[in-house]
């Protein structure tokens, strides 16, 4: 589904930072942005588009535009780049108050992605268990949603070896603020591959795309 290309650390400009934040001072961080999604929210309501699908598309599209969100280790512990990442997302089961993880292949064409999302939701959306849709690709980026809460900060405490390099996204409840609708978006990343500049640029590009009505035609 995705091609993985190893990085030559002897030629990679990021290598000193990568080594420092992976081996000398292993460090991840999270940052929460409040994204203006006014245009997108209204468009989805008017055209009866599932807002969650639009959120997944926005995050994955921007992630695919930048190497820092496609960097990972392969099964041989080699750092490299996926040519494309895909959304792995949660769906909630109110009857059991549990969730399952699904994934949908990314397409730059929203209409194609949306059709695939709806098909996955119909086929796997009611499957209970942690993995609602089996066999998620290694190039999947985790995305979860808390549509019940408007938060200003969110922190995942992950107790592993600190070598997961792909981004992790957490979405909150859309709230109205005057004439605007705002979405809390928490981005958790590894400092070895992503600095504050990259995280801030990501948020800015998501907000700009959310205002582009032509994406949802």
XYZ file of C-alpha atoms in Angstrom:
217
model
C 0.000 0.000 0.000
C 2.870 2.357 0.791
C 6.492 2.304 -0.250
C 9.136 2.662 2.460
C 12.465 4.251 1.490
C 15.355 4.099 4.000
C 17.070 7.369 4.871
C 20.838 7.710 4.459
C 21.751 9.170 7.835
C 25.130 10.301 6.547
C 23.403 12.654 4.098
C 20.253 13.593 6.005
C 20.282 17.210 7.293
C 18.086 16.082 10.169
C 20.571 13.503 11.510
C 22.116 15.562 14.391
C 18.647 16.436 15.706
C 17.359 12.927 15.119
C 20.224 11.377 17.083
C 19.930 13.889 19.897
C 16.192 13.507 20.495
C 16.191 9.757 19.923
C 19.310 8.630 21.789
C 20.678 11.452 23.948
C 17.454 13.105 25.141
C 14.550 10.984 23.951
C 11.635 13.364 23.677
C 8.077 13.479 22.425
C 5.690 16.363 22.881
C 2.079 17.327 22.274
C 0.586 20.648 21.276
C -3.071 21.605 20.991
C -4.396 24.042 18.401
C -7.871 25.490 18.005
C -8.529 25.311 14.282
C -11.062 27.561 12.556
C -13.315 25.128 10.682
C -16.224 27.517 10.072
C -16.404 27.044 6.313
C -15.901 23.287 6.500
C -18.483 22.847 9.272
C -21.125 24.760 7.317
C -20.277 22.992 4.062
C -20.562 19.553 5.643
C -23.902 20.462 7.203
C -25.246 21.850 3.920
C -24.061 18.927 1.790
C -24.678 16.233 4.397
C -21.019 15.170 4.444
C -19.860 13.346 7.566
C -17.637 15.846 9.331
C -15.401 13.141 10.805
C -14.524 11.941 7.307
C -13.583 15.478 6.313
C -11.399 15.778 9.417
C -9.613 12.518 8.598
C -9.032 13.645 5.034
C -7.623 17.035 6.070
C -5.167 15.599 8.575
C -3.952 12.881 6.237
C -3.656 15.164 3.238
C -1.467 17.649 5.096
C 0.564 14.853 6.717
C 1.307 13.451 3.266
C 2.712 16.798 2.153
C 5.592 16.746 4.664
C 8.350 14.235 5.369
C 8.306 14.808 9.136
C 4.856 13.184 9.293
C 5.832 10.204 7.128
C 9.051 9.224 8.924
C 9.121 5.876 10.728
C 11.127 2.774 11.543
C 10.596 -0.357 9.472
C 10.635 -3.957 10.700
C 14.440 -3.961 10.382
C 14.783 -0.924 12.659
C 15.796 1.218 9.688
C 14.545 4.804 9.702
C 12.973 5.943 6.472
C 10.049 7.576 4.716
C 6.697 6.252 3.639
C 5.650 7.702 0.319
C 2.106 7.893 1.675
C 0.364 7.517 5.030
C -3.247 6.483 5.695
C -5.683 7.308 8.510
C -6.324 4.819 11.300
C -9.266 6.136 13.290
C -11.578 5.231 16.139
C -15.338 4.633 16.079
C -17.392 4.590 19.263
C -19.846 1.864 20.318
C -22.367 3.507 22.694
C -23.978 0.209 23.676
C -20.727 -1.072 25.226
C -18.997 2.290 25.732
C -15.962 0.945 23.894
C -14.305 1.838 20.624
C -12.792 0.071 17.649
C -10.058 1.111 15.281
C -10.710 1.237 11.539
C -8.527 2.388 8.697
C -9.205 3.621 5.187
C -6.755 3.968 2.276
C -5.977 7.615 1.611
C -6.809 9.231 -1.716
C -6.036 12.817 -2.630
C -9.461 12.870 -4.309
C -11.888 13.509 -1.457
C -14.824 11.907 -3.256
C -12.865 8.651 -3.626
C -11.669 8.763 -0.028
C -15.175 9.517 1.211
C -16.650 6.578 -0.697
C -13.997 4.261 0.746
C -14.622 5.646 4.240
C -18.376 5.041 3.978
C -17.763 1.510 2.715
C -15.420 0.751 5.617
C -17.889 2.226 8.080
C -20.706 0.077 6.723
C -18.596 -3.102 6.654
C -16.598 -2.732 9.854
C -18.251 0.038 11.870
C -20.278 -2.326 14.043
C -17.474 -4.830 14.617
C -16.620 -4.860 18.292
C -13.094 -5.259 19.577
C -9.991 -3.140 19.438
C -9.420 -3.789 15.727
C -12.696 -3.329 13.931
C -10.982 -3.560 10.557
C -8.066 -5.990 10.559
C -4.592 -5.660 9.067
C -3.866 -1.947 9.459
C -0.812 -0.953 7.406
C 2.411 0.093 9.102
C 1.972 3.441 7.345
C -1.248 4.194 9.259
C -1.325 7.328 11.417
C -3.479 7.087 14.589
C -6.405 9.509 14.830
C -8.967 9.529 17.618
C -11.927 11.749 18.394
C -13.447 13.064 21.621
C -16.571 14.750 20.225
C -17.920 15.168 23.757
C -15.169 17.511 24.998
C -13.764 20.907 24.073
C -10.245 20.737 25.463
C -7.392 23.225 25.526
C -4.722 20.608 26.176
C -4.397 16.865 25.730
C -1.469 14.635 26.626
C -0.959 10.986 25.754
C 1.324 9.159 28.173
C 2.762 6.343 26.093
C 4.988 3.895 27.915
C 7.074 2.196 25.260
C 10.620 2.535 24.011
C 9.906 6.000 22.604
C 10.655 5.032 19.031
C 7.241 5.548 17.430
C 7.882 8.379 14.999
C 4.575 8.847 13.172
C 2.213 11.585 14.414
C -0.785 10.880 16.644
C -3.848 13.121 16.397
C -6.691 13.690 18.857
C -9.753 15.703 17.827
C -12.237 17.367 20.154
C -15.734 18.828 19.979
C -16.440 21.643 17.541
C -17.746 24.698 19.389
C -19.119 28.024 18.198
C -17.198 31.141 19.179
C -19.107 34.140 17.916
C -19.415 33.659 14.168
C -16.680 31.022 14.089
C -16.581 27.291 14.693
C -13.399 26.011 16.328
C -11.989 22.494 16.506
C -9.463 21.460 19.191
C -6.705 19.469 17.539
C -3.950 17.834 19.566
C -0.845 16.802 17.680
C 1.577 14.420 19.411
C 4.926 13.961 17.695
C 8.472 12.775 18.249
C 10.972 15.603 18.553
C 13.511 13.489 16.666
C 11.632 14.192 13.444
C 9.318 17.117 14.160
C 10.025 20.518 15.713
C 7.651 23.260 16.820
C 7.962 24.945 13.430
C 6.717 21.816 11.655
C 3.826 21.351 14.088
C 2.766 24.987 13.708
C 2.966 24.815 9.919
C 0.824 21.689 10.010
C -1.932 23.475 11.954
C -1.809 26.474 9.627
C -2.130 24.292 6.535
C -5.010 22.290 8.008
C -6.849 25.537 8.755
C -6.209 26.864 5.247
C -7.483 23.666 3.641
C -10.553 23.641 5.865
C -11.478 27.024 4.378
C -11.129 25.758 0.791
C -14.678 24.908 -0.262
C -13.501 23.561 -3.623
C -12.179 20.424 -1.900
C -15.672 19.209 -1.106
C -17.342 19.682 -4.488
